[in-house]
Every structure is written in C-alpha cells, then in structure tokens.
Amino acid sequence: ESIEERVELNLRIRQLQSVLLLIGDAETGQRGYLLTDKRQYLAPYEHAVTDLPQMLDAIRAAAAEDAALSTALQNVKDLVLLKLGELAETIRLHDAGQQAAALNLVQTDAGQHYMEEVRNILGTVMDELRVRRDSADQAGNLGFQRLDGLRELAQPAQLIAGDPDAHRLRCA
C-alpha cells in the first residue's frame, strides 16, 4: 500500500508542478506577443488555456476523497481562470489596437497577485503532499527493515540446517 501511495503522491506533486510551469508559459507567451506583436509567441499561452482547466479538474477529481486538498485545488483553479482571463484581456486589448490599455491592465498587478496566490497555495499543497510521501516512505522502510531483521534471524537456522545459500544471504 505504501508504494502505491508514494507513486500517487509523486504523481500529484509532478502534476502540480506542471500547473505552475504552464501558467508561467502562458505569461511568457503573452509578454512575448505584447512586446513583439508576433503571434507565434502566443503558442505557449494557447497551449496553457487549453490544458490548464482540464489538468486542474483531473487533479481535483483524483483528490476528491481529501476535502481540504480538493478545496485548495478548486481555489487554485479559480485563481488560474482569473489569471488566464487577465492574460486574455490584455491580448484582446492589444489586438484591438489599444496597446496602452493592455499595458495599463498589466500594470494594475492583478495578474501578479493571482500568480502569488496560486504559488502560495500550490506550495503549501505540495509541501503537504511531500510530508505524506515521506511518511509513506518511512512506513515502507520500516517494512524493509523488518524484512532484513527476519532474514538475519533466519541465517543461523539455515547455517545449522546446512543451507548452502545461507552464507550468500549473510553477505547480501
């Protein structure tokens, strides 16, 4: 059970790290586009807009049995949607020829506040998942330590019985 739990916790941590990377990519794409007026810079933004909501829903569904985690992930999704909305609005303003208005929106720092909150919540959630993973690791290690102890207890009996593999077990 602890191995499966560790694998699941590691998967969730990696998924949450991917959420942070995708949001950062969205911001980078938006900035690149606003600065250069080249649409190819929007590719990471468009990728994030498509993938982030689905990714967050999948992570939240996997954590449905954990009410606190599920609530935190819903808060993250709400903030991510606000952030993506802010990015979309700056792009819309830019495309409408209102570059000054797009820049003014960026300078309100609303998007930065959304990102800080997302980073704070995800940081706390990932820390909690790491604690759980480490606890599962310790539980798993106790099992291996018990197994090693049983193997050591079995060695004298194997030597007495003339087991030819007993020496190899002791050296392992």
Coordinates of N, CA and C in Angstrom, one line a residue:
E1 N 0.8 -1.2 0.0 CA 0.0 0.0 0.0 C 0.9 1.3 0.0
S2 N 2.0 1.3 0.8 CA 2.8 2.5 0.9 C 3.5 2.8 -0.5
I3 N 3.8 1.8 -1.2 CA 4.5 2.0 -2.5 C 3.5 2.7 -3.5
E4 N 2.2 2.2 -3.5 CA 1.2 2.8 -4.3 C 0.9 4.2 -3.9
E5 N 0.9 4.4 -2.6 CA 0.6 5.7 -2.1 C 1.8 6.7 -2.5
R6 N 3.0 6.3 -2.4 CA 4.1 7.1 -2.8 C 4.1 7.4 -4.2
V7 N 3.8 6.5 -5.1 CA 3.6 6.7 -6.5 C 2.5 7.7 -6.8
E8 N 1.4 7.6 -6.1 CA 0.3 8.5 -6.3 C 0.7 9.9 -5.8
L9 N 1.3 10.0 -4.7 CA 1.7 11.3 -4.2 C 2.8 12.0 -5.1
N10 N 3.7 11.2 -5.6 CA 4.7 11.8 -6.5 C 4.0 12.3 -7.8
L11 N 3.0 11.5 -8.3 CA 2.3 11.9 -9.5 C 1.6 13.2 -9.3
R12 N 0.9 13.4 -8.1 CA 0.2 14.6 -7.8 C 1.2 15.8 -7.7
I13 N 2.3 15.6 -7.1 CA 3.3 16.7 -7.0 C 3.8 17.1 -8.4
R14 N 4.1 16.1 -9.2 CA 4.5 16.5 -10.6 C 3.4 17.2 -11.4
Q15 N 2.2 16.8 -11.2 CA 1.1 17.4 -11.9 C 1.0 18.9 -11.4
L16 N 1.1 19.1 -10.1 CA 1.0 20.5 -9.6 C 2.2 21.3 -10.1
Q17 N 3.3 20.7 -10.2 CA 4.5 21.4 -10.7 C 4.2 21.8 -12.2
S18 N 3.6 20.9 -12.9 CA 3.2 21.2 -14.3 C 2.2 22.3 -14.4
V19 N 1.3 22.4 -13.5 CA 0.4 23.6 -13.5 C 1.2 24.9 -13.4
L20 N 2.1 24.9 -12.5 CA 2.9 26.2 -12.3 C 3.7 26.5 -13.6
L21 N 4.3 25.4 -14.2 CA 5.0 25.7 -15.4 C 4.1 26.2 -16.6
L22 N 2.9 25.6 -16.7 CA 2.0 26.0 -17.7 C 1.6 27.5 -17.6
I23 N 1.3 27.8 -16.3 CA 0.9 29.2 -16.1 C 2.0 30.2 -16.4
G24 N 3.2 29.8 -16.0 CA 4.4 30.6 -16.4 C 4.6 30.7 -17.9
D25 N 4.3 29.6 -18.6 CA 4.4 29.6 -20.1 C 3.4 30.5 -20.7
A26 N 2.2 30.5 -20.1 CA 1.1 31.4 -20.6 C 1.5 32.9 -20.5
E27 N 2.1 33.2 -19.3 CA 2.6 34.6 -19.1 C 3.7 34.9 -20.1
T28 N 4.6 34.0 -20.2 CA 5.7 34.3 -21.2 C 5.2 34.5 -22.6
G29 N 4.3 33.7 -23.0 CA 3.7 33.8 -24.3 C 3.0 35.2 -24.5
Q30 N 2.2 35.5 -23.5 CA 1.5 36.8 -23.6 C 2.5 38.0 -23.6
R31 N 3.5 38.0 -22.8 CA 4.5 39.0 -22.8 C 5.3 39.1 -24.1
G32 N 5.7 38.0 -24.6 CA 6.4 38.0 -25.9 C 5.5 38.6 -27.0
Y33 N 4.2 38.2 -27.0 CA 3.3 38.8 -28.0 C 3.2 40.3 -27.9
L34 N 2.9 40.7 -26.6 CA 2.7 42.1 -26.4 C 4.0 42.9 -26.8
L35 N 5.1 42.4 -26.6 CA 6.4 43.1 -26.9 C 6.7 43.1 -28.4
T36 N 6.4 42.0 -29.1 CA 6.9 41.8 -30.4 C 5.8 41.9 -31.5
D37 N 4.6 41.7 -31.1 CA 3.4 41.7 -32.0 C 3.5 40.5 -33.0
K38 N 4.2 39.5 -32.5 CA 4.3 38.3 -33.4 C 3.5 37.2 -32.7
R39 N 2.5 36.7 -33.5 CA 1.5 35.7 -33.0 C 2.2 34.4 -32.5
Q40 N 3.3 34.0 -33.1 CA 3.9 32.8 -32.7 C 4.3 32.7 -31.2
Y41 N 4.4 33.9 -30.6 CA 4.7 33.9 -29.2 C 3.5 33.5 -28.4
L42 N 2.3 33.5 -29.0 CA 1.1 33.1 -28.2 C 1.0 31.5 -28.1
A43 N 1.8 30.8 -28.8 CA 1.7 29.3 -28.7 C 1.6 28.8 -27.3
P44 N 2.6 29.1 -26.4 CA 2.5 28.6 -25.0 C 1.3 29.1 -24.3
Y45 N 0.9 30.3 -24.5 CA -0.4 30.8 -23.9 C -1.6 30.0 -24.4
E46 N -1.7 29.7 -25.7 CA -2.8 29.0 -26.2 C -2.8 27.5 -25.7
H47 N -1.6 27.0 -25.6 CA -1.5 25.6 -25.0 C -2.0 25.6 -23.6
A48 N -1.6 26.6 -22.8 CA -2.0 26.6 -21.4 C -3.5 26.8 -21.2
V49 N -4.1 27.7 -22.1 CA -5.5 28.0 -22.0 C -6.3 26.7 -22.3
T50 N -5.8 25.9 -23.2 CA -6.5 24.6 -23.5 C -6.3 23.6 -22.4
D51 N -5.1 23.4 -21.9 CA -4.7 22.3 -21.0 C -5.0 22.6 -19.5
L52 N -4.8 23.8 -19.0 CA -4.9 24.1 -17.6 C -6.2 23.7 -16.9
P53 N -7.3 24.1 -17.5 CA -8.6 23.8 -16.8 C -8.8 22.3 -16.7
Q54 N -8.5 21.6 -17.8 CA -8.7 20.1 -17.8 C -7.7 19.4 -16.8
M55 N -6.5 19.9 -16.8 CA -5.5 19.4 -15.9 C -5.9 19.6 -14.4
L56 N -6.4 20.8 -14.1 CA -6.8 21.0 -12.7 C -8.0 20.2 -12.3
D57 N -9.0 20.0 -13.3 CA -10.1 19.2 -13.0 C -9.7 17.7 -12.7
A58 N -8.8 17.2 -13.5 CA -8.3 15.9 -13.3 C -7.6 15.7 -12.0
I59 N -6.8 16.7 -11.6 CA -6.1 16.6 -10.3 C -7.0 16.6 -9.2
R60 N -8.0 17.5 -9.3 CA -9.0 17.7 -8.2 C -9.9 16.4 -8.1
A61 N -10.2 15.8 -9.2 CA -11.0 14.6 -9.2 C -10.2 13.4 -8.5
A62 N -8.9 13.4 -8.8 CA -8.1 12.3 -8.2 C -8.0 12.5 -6.7
A63 N -8.2 13.8 -6.2 CA -8.1 14.1 -4.8 C -9.4 14.3 -4.1
A64 N -10.5 13.8 -4.8 CA -11.8 14.0 -4.3 C -12.1 13.5 -2.9
E65 N -11.3 12.4 -2.5 CA -11.5 11.9 -1.1 C -10.9 12.7 0.0
D66 N -10.1 13.7 -0.4 CA -9.4 14.6 0.5 C -10.1 16.0 0.4
A67 N -11.0 16.3 1.3 CA -11.8 17.5 1.2 C -10.9 18.8 1.3
A68 N -9.9 18.8 2.1 CA -9.0 20.0 2.2 C -8.2 20.2 0.9
L69 N -7.7 19.1 0.4 CA -6.9 19.2 -0.9 C -7.9 19.6 -2.0
S70 N -9.0 19.0 -2.1 CA -10.0 19.3 -3.1 C -10.4 20.8 -3.1
T71 N -10.6 21.4 -1.9 CA -10.9 22.8 -1.8 C -9.8 23.7 -2.2
A72 N -8.6 23.3 -1.8 CA -7.4 24.1 -2.2 C -7.2 24.1 -3.7
L73 N -7.5 22.9 -4.3 CA -7.3 22.8 -5.8 C -8.4 23.6 -6.5
Q74 N -9.6 23.7 -5.9 CA -10.7 24.5 -6.5 C -10.3 26.0 -6.4
N75 N -9.7 26.4 -5.3 CA -9.2 27.8 -5.2 C -8.2 28.1 -6.2
V76 N -7.3 27.1 -6.4 CA -6.2 27.3 -7.5 C -6.9 27.4 -8.8
K77 N -7.8 26.6 -9.1 CA -8.5 26.6 -10.4 C -9.2 28.0 -10.6
D78 N -9.8 28.5 -9.6 CA -10.5 29.8 -9.7 C -9.5 30.9 -10.0
L79 N -8.3 30.9 -9.3 CA -7.3 31.9 -9.5 C -6.6 31.7 -10.9
V80 N -6.4 30.5 -11.3 CA -5.9 30.3 -12.7 C -6.8 30.8 -13.7
L81 N -8.1 30.6 -13.6 CA -9.0 31.1 -14.5 C -9.0 32.7 -14.5
L82 N -8.9 33.3 -13.3 CA -8.8 34.7 -13.3 C -7.5 35.2 -14.0
K83 N -6.4 34.5 -13.8 CA -5.2 34.8 -14.4 C -5.3 34.7 -15.9
L84 N -5.8 33.6 -16.4 CA -6.0 33.4 -17.8 C -6.9 34.5 -18.4
G85 N -7.9 34.9 -17.6 CA -8.8 35.9 -18.1 C -8.1 37.3 -18.2
E86 N -7.2 37.5 -17.3 CA -6.4 38.8 -17.3 C -5.5 38.8 -18.5
L87 N -4.8 37.6 -18.8 CA -4.0 37.5 -19.9 C -4.8 37.7 -21.2
A88 N -5.9 37.0 -21.3 CA -6.8 37.1 -22.5 C -7.2 38.6 -22.8
E89 N -7.5 39.3 -21.7 CA -8.0 40.7 -21.9 C -6.8 41.5 -22.4
T90 N -5.6 41.3 -21.9 CA -4.5 42.1 -22.4 C -4.3 41.9 -23.9
I91 N -4.4 40.6 -24.3 CA -4.2 40.2 -25.7 C -5.4 40.8 -26.5
R92 N -6.6 40.8 -26.0 CA -7.7 41.4 -26.7 C -7.5 42.9 -26.9
L93 N -7.1 43.5 -25.9 CA -6.9 45.0 -26.0 C -5.8 45.3 -27.0
H94 N -4.7 44.5 -26.9 CA -3.6 44.7 -27.9 C -4.1 44.5 -29.3
D95 N -4.8 43.4 -29.5 CA -5.3 43.1 -30.9 C -6.3 44.2 -31.4
A96 N -7.0 44.9 -30.5 CA -7.9 46.0 -30.8 C -7.2 47.3 -31.0
G97 N -5.8 47.3 -31.0 CA -5.1 48.5 -31.2 C -5.0 49.4 -29.9
Q98 N -5.3 48.8 -28.8 CA -5.3 49.5 -27.5 C -4.1 49.1 -26.7
Q99 N -2.9 49.2 -27.2 CA -1.7 48.8 -26.5 C -1.5 49.5 -25.2
A100 N -1.9 50.8 -25.1 CA -1.7 51.5 -23.8 C -2.7 50.9 -22.8
A101 N -3.9 50.6 -23.2 CA -4.8 50.0 -22.2 C -4.4 48.6 -21.8
A102 N -3.8 47.8 -22.7 CA -3.2 46.5 -22.4 C -2.1 46.6 -21.3
L103 N -1.2 47.6 -21.6 CA -0.1 47.8 -20.6 C -0.7 48.3 -19.3
N104 N -1.7 49.2 -19.3 CA -2.3 49.6 -18.0 C -2.9 48.5 -17.2
L105 N -3.5 47.5 -17.9 CA -4.0 46.4 -17.2 C -2.9 45.5 -16.6
V106 N -1.8 45.3 -17.3 CA -0.7 44.6 -16.8 C -0.2 45.4 -15.5
Q107 N -0.1 46.7 -15.6 CA 0.4 47.5 -14.5 C -0.5 47.6 -13.3
T108 N -1.7 47.1 -13.4 CA -2.5 47.0 -12.2 C -2.0 46.0 -11.2
D109 N -1.2 45.1 -11.7 CA -0.6 44.0 -10.9 C -1.6 42.9 -10.4
A110 N -2.8 43.0 -11.0 CA -3.9 42.0 -10.6 C -3.3 40.6 -11.0
G111 N -2.8 40.4 -12.2 CA -2.3 39.1 -12.6 C -1.1 38.6 -11.7
Q112 N -0.3 39.6 -11.3 CA 0.8 39.2 -10.3 C 0.2 38.7 -9.0
H113 N -0.8 39.3 -8.5 CA -1.4 38.9 -7.3 C -2.1 37.5 -7.4
Y114 N -2.7 37.2 -8.6 CA -3.3 35.9 -8.8 C -2.1 34.9 -8.8
M115 N -1.0 35.2 -9.5 CA 0.1 34.2 -9.5 C 0.7 34.0 -8.1
E116 N 0.8 35.0 -7.3 CA 1.4 34.9 -6.0 C 0.5 33.9 -5.2
E117 N -0.8 34.1 -5.3 CA -1.8 33.3 -4.5 C -1.7 31.8 -5.0
V118 N -1.6 31.6 -6.4 CA -1.5 30.3 -6.9 C -0.2 29.6 -6.4
R119 N 0.9 30.4 -6.4 CA 2.2 29.8 -6.0 C 2.1 29.5 -4.5
N120 N 1.5 30.4 -3.7 CA 1.4 30.1 -2.3 C 0.5 28.9 -2.0
I121 N -0.6 28.8 -2.6 CA -1.5 27.6 -2.3 C -0.8 26.4 -2.8
L122 N -0.3 26.4 -4.0 CA 0.3 25.2 -4.6 C 1.6 24.8 -3.8
G123 N 2.3 25.8 -3.3 CA 3.5 25.5 -2.5 C 3.1 24.8 -1.2
T124 N 2.0 25.3 -0.6 CA 1.5 24.6 0.7 C 1.0 23.2 0.4
V125 N 0.3 23.1 -0.7 CA -0.3 21.8 -1.0 C 0.9 20.8 -1.4
M126 N 1.8 21.2 -2.1 CA 3.0 20.3 -2.5 C 3.8 20.0 -1.2
D127 N 4.0 20.9 -0.3 CA 4.6 20.6 0.9 C 3.9 19.6 1.7
E128 N 2.6 19.7 1.8 CA 1.8 18.7 2.5 C 1.9 17.3 1.8
L129 N 1.8 17.3 0.5 CA 2.0 16.0 -0.2 C 3.3 15.4 0.0
R130 N 4.4 16.2 0.1 CA 5.7 15.7 0.3 C 5.8 15.1 1.7
V131 N 5.2 15.8 2.7 CA 5.1 15.2 4.1 C 4.5 13.8 4.0
R132 N 3.3 13.8 3.4 CA 2.6 12.5 3.3 C 3.5 11.4 2.6
R133 N 4.2 11.8 1.5 CA 5.0 10.9 0.8 C 6.1 10.4 1.7
D134 N 6.8 11.3 2.4 CA 7.8 11.0 3.3 C 7.4 10.0 4.4
S135 N 6.2 10.2 4.9 CA 5.6 9.3 5.9 C 5.4 8.0 5.3
A136 N 4.9 7.9 4.0 CA 4.7 6.6 3.3 C 6.1 6.0 3.1
D137 N 7.1 6.8 2.8 CA 8.4 6.2 2.6 C 8.9 5.6 3.9
Q138 N 8.7 6.3 5.0 CA 9.1 5.8 6.3 C 8.4 4.5 6.7
A139 N 7.1 4.4 6.4 CA 6.3 3.2 6.6 C 6.9 2.1 5.8
G140 N 7.2 2.4 4.5 CA 7.7 1.4 3.6 C 9.1 0.9 4.0
N141 N 9.9 1.9 4.5 CA 11.3 1.5 5.0 C 11.2 0.6 6.2
L142 N 10.2 0.9 7.1 CA 10.0 0.0 8.3 C 9.8 -1.4 7.9
G143 N 9.0 -1.6 6.8 CA 8.7 -2.9 6.3 C 9.9 -3.6 5.8
F144 N 10.8 -2.8 5.1 CA 12.0 -3.4 4.6 C 13.0 -3.7 5.8
Q145 N 13.0 -2.9 6.8 CA 13.8 -3.1 7.9 C 13.4 -4.4 8.6
R146 N 12.1 -4.6 8.7 CA 11.6 -5.8 9.4 C 12.0 -7.0 8.5
L147 N 11.9 -6.9 7.2 CA 12.3 -8.0 6.3 C 13.7 -8.3 6.5
D148 N 14.6 -7.3 6.6 CA 16.0 -7.5 6.8 C 16.2 -8.2 8.2
G149 N 15.5 -7.8 9.2 CA 15.6 -8.4 10.5 C 15.2 -9.9 10.5
L150 N 14.1 -10.2 9.8 CA 13.7 -11.6 9.6 C 14.8 -12.4 8.9
R151 N 15.4 -11.8 7.9 CA 16.4 -12.5 7.1 C 17.6 -12.8 8.1
E152 N 18.0 -11.9 8.9 CA 19.1 -12.1 9.8 C 18.7 -13.2 10.8
L153 N 17.5 -13.2 11.3 CA 17.1 -14.2 12.2 C 17.1 -15.6 11.6
A154 N 16.8 -15.7 10.3 CA 16.8 -16.9 9.6 C 18.1 -17.5 9.3
Q155 N 19.2 -16.7 9.3 CA 20.5 -17.1 8.9 C 21.1 -18.2 9.8
P156 N 21.0 -18.0 11.1 CA 21.6 -19.1 12.0 C 20.9 -20.5 11.8
A157 N 19.5 -20.4 11.6 CA 18.8 -21.6 11.3 C 19.2 -22.3 10.0
Q158 N 19.5 -21.5 9.0 CA 19.9 -22.0 7.7 C 21.3 -22.6 7.8
L159 N 22.2 -22.0 8.6 CA 23.5 -22.5 8.8 C 23.5 -23.8 9.5
I160 N 22.7 -23.9 10.5 CA 22.6 -25.2 11.3 C 22.0 -26.3 10.4
A161 N 21.1 -25.9 9.5 CA 20.5 -26.9 8.6 C 21.4 -27.2 7.4
G162 N 22.5 -26.5 7.3 CA 23.4 -26.8 6.2 C 23.0 -26.2 4.9
D163 N 22.2 -25.1 5.0 CA 21.8 -24.5 3.7 C 23.0 -23.8 3.0
P164 N 23.3 -24.2 1.8 CA 24.4 -23.7 1.1 C 24.2 -22.2 0.7
D165 N 23.0 -21.7 0.7 CA 22.7 -20.3 0.3 C 22.8 -19.4 1.5
A166 N 23.0 -19.9 2.7 CA 22.9 -19.1 3.9 C 24.1 -18.1 3.9
H167 N 25.3 -18.5 3.5 CA 26.4 -17.6 3.5 C 26.2 -16.4 2.5
R168 N 25.6 -16.7 1.4 CA 25.3 -15.7 0.4 C 24.3 -14.7 1.0
L169 N 23.3 -15.2 1.7 CA 22.3 -14.3 2.3 C 22.9 -13.4 3.3
R170 N 23.9 -13.9 4.1 CA 24.5 -13.1 5.1 C 25.4 -12.0 4.5
C171 N 26.0 -12.3 3.3 CA 26.8 -11.3 2.7 C 26.0 -10.3 1.9
A172 N 24.8 -10.6 1.6 CA 24.0 -9.7 0.8 C 23.6 -8.4 1.5

